[in-house]
mmCIF file of N, CA and C in Angstrom:
data_model
loop_
_atom_site.group_PDB
_atom_site.id
_atom_site.type_symbol
_atom_site.label_atom_id
_atom_site.label_comp_id
_atom_site.label_asym_id
_atom_site.label_seq_id
_atom_site.Cartn_x
_atom_site.Cartn_y
_atom_site.Cartn_z
ATOM 1 N N THR W 523 0.801 -1.434 -0.776
ATOM 2 C CA THR W 523 -0.634 0.409 0.039
ATOM 3 C C THR W 523 0.626 1.417 0.110
ATOM 4 N N TRP W 524 2.056 1.134 0.301
ATOM 5 C CA TRP W 524 3.381 2.097 -0.449
ATOM 6 C C TRP W 524 2.323 3.654 1.001
ATOM 7 N N GLY W 525 2.567 3.101 2.410
ATOM 8 C CA GLY W 525 2.051 3.365 3.582
ATOM 9 C C GLY W 525 0.749 4.567 3.042
ATOM 10 N N LEU W 526 0.035 4.605 2.346
ATOM 11 C CA LEU W 526 -0.815 5.217 2.292
ATOM 12 C C LEU W 526 -1.903 4.681 3.411
ATOM 13 N N PRO W 527 -2.626 5.376 4.595
ATOM 14 C CA PRO W 527 -4.265 4.017 3.920
ATOM 15 C C PRO W 527 -4.719 3.998 3.516
ATOM 16 N N PRO W 528 -5.793 2.675 3.767
ATOM 17 C CA PRO W 528 -6.429 1.827 2.315
ATOM 18 C C PRO W 528 -7.542 2.382 1.977
ATOM 19 N N LYS W 529 -7.749 3.343 2.538
ATOM 20 C CA LYS W 529 -9.282 4.073 1.731
ATOM 21 C C LYS W 529 -9.293 5.188 0.940
ATOM 22 N N GLN W 530 -7.778 5.414 0.769
ATOM 23 C CA GLN W 530 -6.875 6.376 0.442
ATOM 24 C C GLN W 530 -6.429 6.109 -1.202
ATOM 25 N N ILE W 531 -6.209 4.492 -1.746
ATOM 26 C CA ILE W 531 -6.114 4.492 -2.468
ATOM 27 C C ILE W 531 -7.509 3.814 -3.172
ATOM 28 N N THR W 532 -7.269 4.198 -4.817
ATOM 29 C CA THR W 532 -8.747 3.554 -5.470
ATOM 30 C C THR W 532 -8.370 3.219 -6.596
ATOM 31 N N MET W 533 -8.636 2.022 -6.661
ATOM 32 C CA MET W 533 -8.178 1.700 -7.962
ATOM 33 C C MET W 533 -9.524 1.214 -9.093
ATOM 34 N N ALA W 534 -8.577 1.783 -10.945
ATOM 35 C CA ALA W 534 -8.964 2.092 -12.472
ATOM 36 C C ALA W 534 -10.243 0.978 -12.090
ATOM 37 N N ALA W 535 -11.225 1.185 -13.004
ATOM 38 C CA ALA W 535 -11.741 -0.154 -13.273
ATOM 39 C C ALA W 535 -10.350 -0.332 -14.202
ATOM 40 N N ALA W 536 -10.959 -1.671 -14.589
ATOM 41 C CA ALA W 536 -10.738 -2.448 -16.141
ATOM 42 C C ALA W 536 -10.857 -1.457 -17.092
ATOM 43 N N ALA W 537 -10.032 -1.307 -17.999
ATOM 44 C CA ALA W 537 -10.642 -1.047 -19.915
ATOM 45 C C ALA W 537 -11.483 -2.060 -19.678
ATOM 46 N N PRO W 538 -12.416 -1.833 -21.021
ATOM 47 C CA PRO W 538 -12.838 -4.010 -21.638
ATOM 48 C C PRO W 538 -11.933 -4.259 -22.139
ATOM 49 N N GLU W 539 -11.524 -4.960 -22.968
ATOM 50 C CA GLU W 539 -11.192 -5.747 -23.303
ATOM 51 C C GLU W 539 -11.703 -5.677 -24.725
ATOM 52 N N PRO W 540 -10.937 -5.101 -25.479
ATOM 53 C CA PRO W 540 -11.402 -5.587 -27.573
ATOM 54 C C PRO W 540 -11.324 -7.626 -27.727
ATOM 55 N N TYR W 541 -12.685 -7.492 -28.726
ATOM 56 C CA TYR W 541 -12.586 -9.490 -28.756
ATOM 57 C C TYR W 541 -11.656 -8.746 -30.269
ATOM 58 N N ILE W 542 -11.259 -10.400 -30.212
ATOM 59 C CA ILE W 542 -9.870 -9.698 -31.130
ATOM 60 C C ILE W 542 -10.495 -10.568 -32.292
ATOM 61 N N ALA W 543 -10.683 -9.502 -33.388
ATOM 62 C CA ALA W 543 -11.737 -9.909 -34.871
ATOM 63 C C ALA W 543 -11.260 -11.087 -35.480
ATOM 64 N N LEU W 544 -9.397 -10.874 -35.468
ATOM 65 C CA LEU W 544 -8.975 -12.178 -36.483
ATOM 66 C C LEU W 544 -6.983 -11.094 -35.674
ATOM 67 N N ASN W 545 -5.982 -12.360 -35.285
ATOM 68 C CA ASN W 545 -4.764 -12.517 -35.129
ATOM 69 C C ASN W 545 -3.951 -11.849 -36.530
ATOM 70 N N ALA W 546 -3.990 -10.555 -37.179
ATOM 71 C CA ALA W 546 -3.841 -10.235 -38.581
ATOM 72 C C ALA W 546 -4.188 -9.025 -39.039
ATOM 73 N N SER W 547 -2.906 -8.657 -39.135
ATOM 74 C CA SER W 547 -3.485 -7.108 -40.672
ATOM 75 C C SER W 547 -4.199 -7.731 -41.221
ATOM 76 N N ILE W 548 -5.316 -6.742 -42.864
ATOM 77 C CA ILE W 548 -5.476 -7.103 -43.394
ATOM 78 C C ILE W 548 -4.826 -6.628 -43.862
ATOM 79 N N PRO W 549 -5.488 -6.294 -45.303
ATOM 80 C CA PRO W 549 -4.767 -5.203 -46.622
ATOM 81 C C PRO W 549 -6.412 -4.594 -46.922
ATOM 82 N N VAL W 550 -6.314 -3.991 -46.989
ATOM 83 C CA VAL W 550 -7.514 -2.754 -47.703
ATOM 84 C C VAL W 550 -6.957 -1.427 -48.082
ATOM 85 N N GLU W 551 -7.769 -1.147 -49.158
ATOM 86 C CA GLU W 551 -7.114 0.026 -50.310
ATOM 87 C C GLU W 551 -8.256 0.921 -49.568
ATOM 88 N N LEU W 552 -7.259 1.933 -49.163
ATOM 89 C CA LEU W 552 -7.630 3.375 -48.565
ATOM 90 C C LEU W 552 -7.411 4.135 -49.263
ATOM 91 N N GLU W 553 -8.915 5.254 -50.262
ATOM 92 C CA GLU W 553 -8.223 6.622 -50.800
ATOM 93 C C GLU W 553 -8.677 7.906 -50.310
ATOM 94 N N GLU W 554 -6.835 8.713 -50.501
ATOM 95 C CA GLU W 554 -6.727 10.213 -49.787
ATOM 96 C C GLU W 554 -7.431 10.987 -49.557
ATOM 97 N N GLY W 555 -8.171 11.567 -48.502
ATOM 98 C CA GLY W 555 -9.171 12.304 -48.331
ATOM 99 C C GLY W 555 -10.478 11.320 -47.559
ATOM 100 N N LYS W 556 -9.877 10.622 -47.945
ATOM 101 C CA LYS W 556 -11.557 10.033 -47.878
ATOM 102 C C LYS W 556 -11.588 9.820 -45.666
ATOM 103 N N ASP W 557 -12.537 10.157 -45.051
ATOM 104 C CA ASP W 557 -12.885 9.094 -43.964
ATOM 105 C C ASP W 557 -13.311 7.588 -44.543
ATOM 106 N N TYR W 558 -12.781 6.795 -42.838
ATOM 107 C CA TYR W 558 -13.240 6.217 -42.359
ATOM 108 C C TYR W 558 -13.282 5.582 -40.875
ATOM 109 N N TYR W 559 -14.484 4.721 -40.640
ATOM 110 C CA TYR W 559 -14.224 5.036 -39.327
ATOM 111 C C TYR W 559 -13.716 3.675 -39.347
ATOM 112 N N TRP W 560 -12.808 2.695 -38.685
ATOM 113 C CA TRP W 560 -12.068 1.486 -38.169
ATOM 114 C C TRP W 560 -12.902 1.253 -36.627
ATOM 115 N N CYS W 561 -12.990 0.316 -36.902
ATOM 116 C CA CYS W 561 -13.504 -1.302 -35.136
ATOM 117 C C CYS W 561 -12.331 -0.630 -34.703
ATOM 118 N N ARG W 562 -13.205 -0.375 -33.083
ATOM 119 C CA ARG W 562 -12.377 -0.857 -32.020
ATOM 120 C C ARG W 562 -12.467 -2.051 -30.996
ATOM 121 N N CYS W 563 -13.696 -2.295 -31.899
ATOM 122 C CA CYS W 563 -14.045 -3.509 -30.341
ATOM 123 C C CYS W 563 -14.184 -4.407 -30.873
ATOM 124 N N GLY W 564 -14.175 -4.734 -32.375
ATOM 125 C CA GLY W 564 -13.317 -6.706 -33.251
ATOM 126 C C GLY W 564 -15.202 -7.201 -33.165
ATOM 127 N N MET W 565 -16.476 -6.716 -32.415
ATOM 128 C CA MET W 565 -16.926 -6.935 -33.312
ATOM 129 C C MET W 565 -17.839 -6.642 -34.063
ATOM 130 N N SER W 566 -17.243 -6.409 -34.749
ATOM 131 C CA SER W 566 -17.939 -5.602 -36.689
ATOM 132 C C SER W 566 -17.901 -6.794 -37.522
ATOM 133 N N LYS W 567 -18.961 -6.786 -38.617
ATOM 134 C CA LYS W 567 -19.179 -7.920 -38.967
ATOM 135 C C LYS W 567 -17.936 -7.901 -40.606
ATOM 136 N N LYS W 568 -17.841 -6.623 -40.347
ATOM 137 C CA LYS W 568 -17.374 -5.379 -41.722
ATOM 138 C C LYS W 568 -16.369 -5.017 -41.065
ATOM 139 N N GLN W 569 -15.133 -6.093 -40.612
ATOM 140 C CA GLN W 569 -13.419 -5.722 -40.045
ATOM 141 C C GLN W 569 -13.260 -5.070 -41.630
ATOM 142 N N PRO W 570 -12.166 -4.112 -41.383
ATOM 143 C CA PRO W 570 -12.078 -3.812 -40.210
ATOM 144 C C PRO W 570 -13.192 -2.546 -39.556
ATOM 145 N N PHE W 571 -13.883 -2.416 -40.820
ATOM 146 C CA PHE W 571 -14.231 -0.764 -40.859
ATOM 147 C C PHE W 571 -15.576 -1.690 -39.079
ATOM 148 N N CYS W 572 -16.077 -0.354 -39.202
ATOM 149 C CA CYS W 572 -17.620 -0.699 -37.785
ATOM 150 C C CYS W 572 -18.346 -0.208 -38.570
ATOM 151 N N ASP W 573 -19.760 -1.329 -38.439
ATOM 152 C CA ASP W 573 -20.444 -1.564 -38.561
ATOM 153 C C ASP W 573 -21.939 -1.098 -37.983
ATOM 154 N N GLY W 574 -20.669 -0.781 -36.490
ATOM 155 C CA GLY W 574 -22.490 0.228 -35.383
ATOM 156 C C GLY W 574 -22.705 -1.729 -34.429
ATOM 157 N N SER W 575 -21.585 -3.129 -34.464
ATOM 158 C CA SER W 575 -21.523 -3.614 -33.194
ATOM 159 C C SER W 575 -21.650 -3.345 -31.904
ATOM 160 N N HIS W 576 -20.644 -2.485 -32.066
ATOM 161 C CA HIS W 576 -20.559 -1.360 -30.513
ATOM 162 C C HIS W 576 -21.255 -0.614 -29.256
ATOM 163 N N LYS W 577 -22.564 -0.603 -29.994
ATOM 164 C CA LYS W 577 -23.968 -0.300 -29.295
ATOM 165 C C LYS W 577 -23.675 -0.436 -28.506
ATOM 166 N N GLY W 578 -24.154 -0.078 -27.391
ATOM 167 C CA GLY W 578 -24.136 -0.613 -25.656
ATOM 168 C C GLY W 578 -22.660 -0.589 -25.314
ATOM 169 N N THR W 579 -22.199 -0.768 -25.442
ATOM 170 C CA THR W 579 -21.221 -0.642 -25.303
ATOM 171 C C THR W 579 -19.957 0.226 -24.779
ATOM 172 N N GLU W 580 -18.319 0.345 -24.650
ATOM 173 C CA GLU W 580 -18.058 1.441 -24.191
ATOM 174 C C GLU W 580 -17.055 1.856 -25.076
ATOM 175 N N PHE W 581 -17.801 1.314 -25.487
ATOM 176 C CA PHE W 581 -16.291 1.501 -27.277
ATOM 177 C C PHE W 581 -16.853 2.514 -28.535
ATOM 178 N N THR W 582 -16.288 2.835 -28.998
ATOM 179 C CA THR W 582 -16.208 4.299 -30.308
ATOM 180 C C THR W 582 -15.859 3.787 -31.957
ATOM 181 N N PRO W 583 -16.202 3.705 -32.962
ATOM 182 C CA PRO W 583 -14.793 4.010 -33.674
ATOM 183 C C PRO W 583 -13.871 4.938 -33.540
ATOM 184 N N LEU W 584 -13.394 4.409 -35.004
ATOM 185 C CA LEU W 584 -11.606 4.949 -34.480
ATOM 186 C C LEU W 584 -11.837 5.878 -35.955
ATOM 187 N N LYS W 585 -12.675 7.628 -36.070
ATOM 188 C CA LYS W 585 -11.855 7.529 -37.492
ATOM 189 C C LYS W 585 -11.423 8.825 -37.905
ATOM 190 N N PHE W 586 -10.853 7.777 -39.719
ATOM 191 C CA PHE W 586 -8.987 8.887 -39.738
ATOM 192 C C PHE W 586 -9.363 9.130 -41.199
ATOM 193 N N THR W 587 -8.103 9.744 -41.586
ATOM 194 C CA THR W 587 -8.353 10.395 -43.075
ATOM 195 C C THR W 587 -7.525 9.709 -43.866
ATOM 196 N N ALA W 588 -7.152 9.096 -45.189
ATOM 197 C CA ALA W 588 -6.956 8.623 -45.544
ATOM 198 C C ALA W 588 -5.571 9.740 -46.325
ATOM 199 N N THR W 589 -4.942 9.429 -45.556
ATOM 200 C CA THR W 589 -3.640 10.660 -46.520
ATOM 201 C C THR W 589 -2.408 9.883 -47.591
ATOM 202 N N LYS W 590 -3.297 8.846 -48.062
ATOM 203 C CA LYS W 590 -2.960 8.300 -49.079
ATOM 204 C C LYS W 590 -3.738 7.166 -49.949
ATOM 205 N N THR W 591 -4.030 7.544 -51.442
ATOM 206 C CA THR W 591 -4.350 6.551 -52.023
ATOM 207 C C THR W 591 -3.787 4.860 -52.270
ATOM 208 N N GLY W 592 -4.196 3.818 -52.017
ATOM 209 C CA GLY W 592 -3.200 2.927 -52.377
ATOM 210 C C GLY W 592 -3.480 1.452 -51.201
ATOM 211 N N THR W 593 -2.824 0.727 -50.694
ATOM 212 C CA THR W 593 -3.295 0.041 -49.461
ATOM 213 C C THR W 593 -2.795 -0.277 -48.331
ATOM 214 N N ALA W 594 -2.949 -0.533 -47.528
ATOM 215 C CA ALA W 594 -2.488 0.262 -46.373
ATOM 216 C C ALA W 594 -2.833 -1.181 -45.456
ATOM 217 N N ARG W 595 -2.363 -2.059 -44.128
ATOM 218 C CA ARG W 595 -2.380 -2.858 -43.459
ATOM 219 C C ARG W 595 -2.881 -3.097 -42.277
ATOM 220 N N LEU W 596 -4.374 -2.512 -41.544
ATOM 221 C CA LEU W 596 -4.657 -2.339 -40.944
ATOM 222 C C LEU W 596 -5.170 -3.596 -40.281
ATOM 223 N N CYS W 597 -4.621 -2.875 -38.761
ATOM 224 C CA CYS W 597 -5.080 -3.762 -37.443
ATOM 225 C C CYS W 597 -6.076 -4.393 -37.449
ATOM 226 N N GLN W 598 -6.282 -5.827 -36.334
ATOM 227 C CA GLN W 598 -7.163 -6.453 -36.428
ATOM 228 C C GLN W 598 -7.249 -7.139 -34.754
ATOM 229 N N CYS W 599 -6.671 -6.739 -34.687
ATOM 230 C CA CYS W 599 -6.199 -7.350 -33.093
ATOM 231 C C CYS W 599 -6.284 -6.303 -32.511
ATOM 232 N N LYS W 600 -6.815 -5.644 -32.500
ATOM 233 C CA LYS W 600 -7.010 -4.511 -31.686
ATOM 234 C C LYS W 600 -6.396 -3.757 -30.221
ATOM 235 N N TYR W 601 -5.321 -4.150 -30.576
ATOM 236 C CA TYR W 601 -3.854 -3.822 -29.385
ATOM 237 C C TYR W 601 -2.688 -2.812 -30.027
ATOM 238 N N THR W 602 -2.718 -2.222 -31.061
ATOM 239 C CA THR W 602 -1.796 -2.078 -31.867
ATOM 240 C C THR W 602 -1.678 -0.814 -31.479
ATOM 241 N N LYS W 603 -0.603 0.069 -31.513
ATOM 242 C CA LYS W 603 -0.001 1.790 -30.729
ATOM 243 C C LYS W 603 -0.087 2.459 -30.963
ATOM 244 N N ASN W 604 -0.532 1.930 -32.832
ATOM 245 C CA ASN W 604 -0.089 2.974 -34.063
ATOM 246 C C ASN W 604 -2.411 3.246 -34.799
ATOM 247 N N ALA W 605 -3.098 2.421 -34.054
ATOM 248 C CA ALA W 605 -4.520 2.474 -35.318
ATOM 249 C C ALA W 605 -4.395 3.934 -36.052
ATOM 250 N N PRO W 606 -5.049 3.494 -36.878
ATOM 251 C CA PRO W 606 -5.846 2.365 -37.210
ATOM 252 C C PRO W 606 -4.753 0.541 -37.838
ATOM 253 N N TYR W 607 -3.523 1.362 -37.596
ATOM 254 C CA TYR W 607 -2.116 0.117 -38.995
ATOM 255 C C TYR W 607 -1.490 -0.367 -37.319
ATOM 256 N N CYS W 608 -1.757 -1.900 -38.197
ATOM 257 C CA CYS W 608 -1.147 -2.327 -38.464
ATOM 258 C C CYS W 608 0.370 -2.647 -37.383
ATOM 259 N N ASP W 609 1.175 -2.483 -36.004
ATOM 260 C CA ASP W 609 2.418 -2.287 -36.116
ATOM 261 C C ASP W 609 3.374 -3.726 -35.512
ATOM 262 N N GLY W 610 2.205 -5.027 -35.986
ATOM 263 C CA GLY W 610 2.928 -6.075 -35.587
ATOM 264 C C GLY W 610 2.341 -6.431 -34.363
ATOM 265 N N THR W 611 1.464 -5.824 -33.243
ATOM 266 C CA THR W 611 1.551 -6.328 -31.812
ATOM 267 C C THR W 611 0.372 -6.970 -31.475
ATOM 268 N N HIS W 612 0.025 -8.215 -32.860
ATOM 269 C CA HIS W 612 -0.816 -9.015 -32.934
ATOM 270 C C HIS W 612 0.528 -10.992 -32.216
ATOM 271 N N LYS W 613 1.641 -10.063 -33.081
ATOM 272 C CA LYS W 613 2.360 -11.334 -33.409
ATOM 273 C C LYS W 613 2.775 -11.519 -31.346
ATOM 274 N N SER W 614 2.874 -10.743 -30.655
ATOM 275 C CA SER W 614 3.133 -10.663 -29.142
ATOM 276 C C SER W 614 2.491 -12.079 -28.262
ATOM 277 N N ALA W 615 3.212 -12.438 -26.755
ATOM 278 C CA ALA W 615 3.304 -13.325 -26.545
ATOM 279 C C ALA W 615 1.606 -13.146 -25.795
ATOM 280 N N ASP W 616 1.376 -11.818 -25.155
ATOM 281 C CA ASP W 616 0.321 -10.977 -24.224
ATOM 282 C C ASP W 616 -1.037 -11.594 -25.074
ATOM 283 N N VAL W 617 -0.703 -10.373 -26.367
ATOM 284 C CA VAL W 617 -2.000 -10.723 -27.474
ATOM 285 C C VAL W 617 -2.102 -12.366 -28.005
ATOM 286 N N LEU W 618 -1.005 -13.005 -28.232
ATOM 287 C CA LEU W 618 -1.149 -14.697 -28.688
ATOM 288 C C LEU W 618 -1.836 -15.356 -27.669
ATOM 289 N N ALA W 619 -1.741 -15.125 -26.309
ATOM 290 C CA ALA W 619 -2.831 -15.792 -25.311
ATOM 291 C C ALA W 619 -3.604 -15.491 -24.953
ATOM 292 N N LYS W 620 -4.106 -13.911 -24.936
ATOM 293 C CA LYS W 620 -5.084 -13.323 -25.533
ATOM 294 C C LYS W 620 -6.504 -14.313 -26.622
ATOM 295 N N TYR W 621 -5.650 -14.222 -27.424
ATOM 296 C CA TYR W 621 -6.141 -14.844 -29.367
ATOM 297 C C TYR W 621 -6.724 -16.081 -27.958
ATOM 298 N N VAL W 622 -5.898 -17.690 -27.875
ATOM 299 C CA VAL W 622 -6.126 -18.479 -27.717
ATOM 300 C C VAL W 622 -7.265 -18.744 -26.050
ATOM 301 N N THR W 623 -6.996 -17.570 -25.852
ATOM 302 C CA THR W 623 -7.623 -17.880 -24.751
ATOM 303 C C THR W 623 -9.250 -17.275 -24.953
ATOM 304 N N GLN W 624 -9.529 -16.482 -25.926
ATOM 305 C CA GLN W 624 -11.002 -15.927 -26.447
ATOM 306 C C GLN W 624 -11.769 -17.164 -27.563
ATOM 307 N N LEU W 625 -10.232 -17.926 -28.158
ATOM 308 C CA LEU W 625 -9.834 -19.490 -29.420
ATOM 309 C C LEU W 625 -11.441 -20.045 -28.550
ATOM 310 N N LEU W 626 -10.859 -20.526 -26.566
ATOM 311 C CA LEU W 626 -10.703 -21.799 -26.647
ATOM 312 C C LEU W 626 -11.951 -20.974 -26.031
ATOM 313 N N LYS W 627 -12.505 -20.116 -25.048
ATOM 314 C CA LYS W 627 -13.977 -19.880 -25.111
ATOM 315 C C LYS W 627 -14.891 -19.920 -26.099
ATOM 316 N N ALA W 628 -14.713 -19.380 -26.840
ATOM 317 C CA ALA W 628 -15.200 -19.905 -28.038
ATOM 318 C C ALA W 628 -16.251 -21.317 -29.123
ATOM 319 N N ASN W 629 -15.220 -21.343 -28.367
ATOM 320 C CA ASN W 629 -15.423 -23.261 -28.185
ATOM 321 C C ASN W 629 -16.253 -24.018 -27.183
ATOM 322 N N SER W 630 -15.556 -23.550 -26.262
ATOM 323 C CA SER W 630 -16.684 -24.137 -25.272
ATOM 324 C C SER W 630 -17.924 -23.285 -25.410
ATOM 325 N N LEU W 631 -18.385 -22.593 -25.729
ATOM 326 C CA LEU W 631 -19.997 -22.042 -26.177
ATOM 327 C C LEU W 631 -20.158 -22.608 -27.103
ATOM 328 N N LEU W 632 -19.581 -23.438 -28.472
ATOM 329 C CA LEU W 632 -20.342 -24.146 -29.335
ATOM 330 C C LEU W 632 -20.253 -25.637 -29.208
ATOM 331 N N GLN W 633 -19.149 -25.483 -28.370
ATOM 332 C CA GLN W 633 -20.173 -27.603 -27.665
ATOM 333 C C GLN W 633 -21.001 -27.567 -26.344
ATOM 334 N N GLN W 634 -21.002 -26.034 -26.211
ATOM 335 C CA GLN W 634 -22.290 -26.362 -25.116
ATOM 336 C C GLN W 634 -23.208 -26.373 -26.103
ATOM 337 N N GLU W 635 -23.424 -25.878 -27.025
ATOM 338 C CA GLU W 635 -24.599 -26.064 -28.107
ATOM 339 C C GLU W 635 -25.144 -26.437 -28.753
ATOM 340 N N VAL W 636 -24.359 -27.021 -29.461
ATOM 341 C CA VAL W 636 -23.788 -28.902 -29.868
ATOM 342 C C VAL W 636 -24.562 -30.185 -28.225
ATOM 343 N N ASP W 637 -23.982 -29.702 -27.425
ATOM 344 C CA ASP W 637 -24.462 -30.515 -26.485
ATOM 345 C C ASP W 637 -26.155 -30.333 -26.394
ATOM 346 N N THR W 638 -26.316 -28.922 -26.538
ATOM 347 C CA THR W 638 -27.977 -29.319 -25.782
ATOM 348 C C THR W 638 -28.452 -29.445 -26.901
ATOM 349 N N LEU W 639 -28.183 -28.720 -28.577
ATOM 350 C CA LEU W 639 -28.745 -29.486 -29.714
ATOM 351 C C LEU W 639 -29.228 -31.479 -29.807
ATOM 352 N N LYS W 640 -28.413 -31.902 -29.037
ATOM 353 C CA LYS W 640 -28.107 -33.491 -29.192
ATOM 354 C C LYS W 640 -28.710 -33.471 -28.219
ATOM 355 N N ALA W 641 -29.572 -33.103 -26.390
ATOM 356 C CA ALA W 641 -29.866 -33.415 -25.895
ATOM 357 C C ALA W 641 -31.922 -33.300 -26.620
ATOM 358 N N LYS W 642 -32.424 -32.532 -27.868
ATOM 359 C CA LYS W 642 -33.381 -31.944 -27.817
ATOM 360 C C LYS W 642 -34.244 -32.990 -29.257
ATOM 361 N N VAL W 643 -32.773 -34.344 -29.581
ATOM 362 C CA VAL W 643 -33.094 -34.705 -30.850
ATOM 363 C C VAL W 643 -33.421 -36.158 -30.134
#
C-alpha cells in the first residue's frame, strides 16, 4: 500500500477488452482524403471497419482520414499502438495468449450449444 491508508487507494476500473477479430492485419484499399471508421471493439461484421456492433458498449469507432491512395494494412487484433494501422502487436505473447483464450472460450460455448441440440434430438 506504499504507506497510504487503504481508503485513500483507488483502483481504476479495468478498460474493456476488445474482441480480437483476427490475429493478423488485413490489407485494404484506401482513398486519399476519404474518412473511414475503424472498428475498435472487434465485433463488427465488416472488419476492419465499424458496422455499429459496439452499440451498448464502451467502445467507439476511430475516425481517420486516409493520407494517400493505396493499400494499407489495418489492425484486426485491436491492440496496435498505431491505430488503425497494424504495428505487429498481434505477434506478441500477450495478444497471442488473449487470442487463444478467446478461441477456447468460443469453442466451449459452441460445444455447449451442440450438447443442447443433441439433448433435444
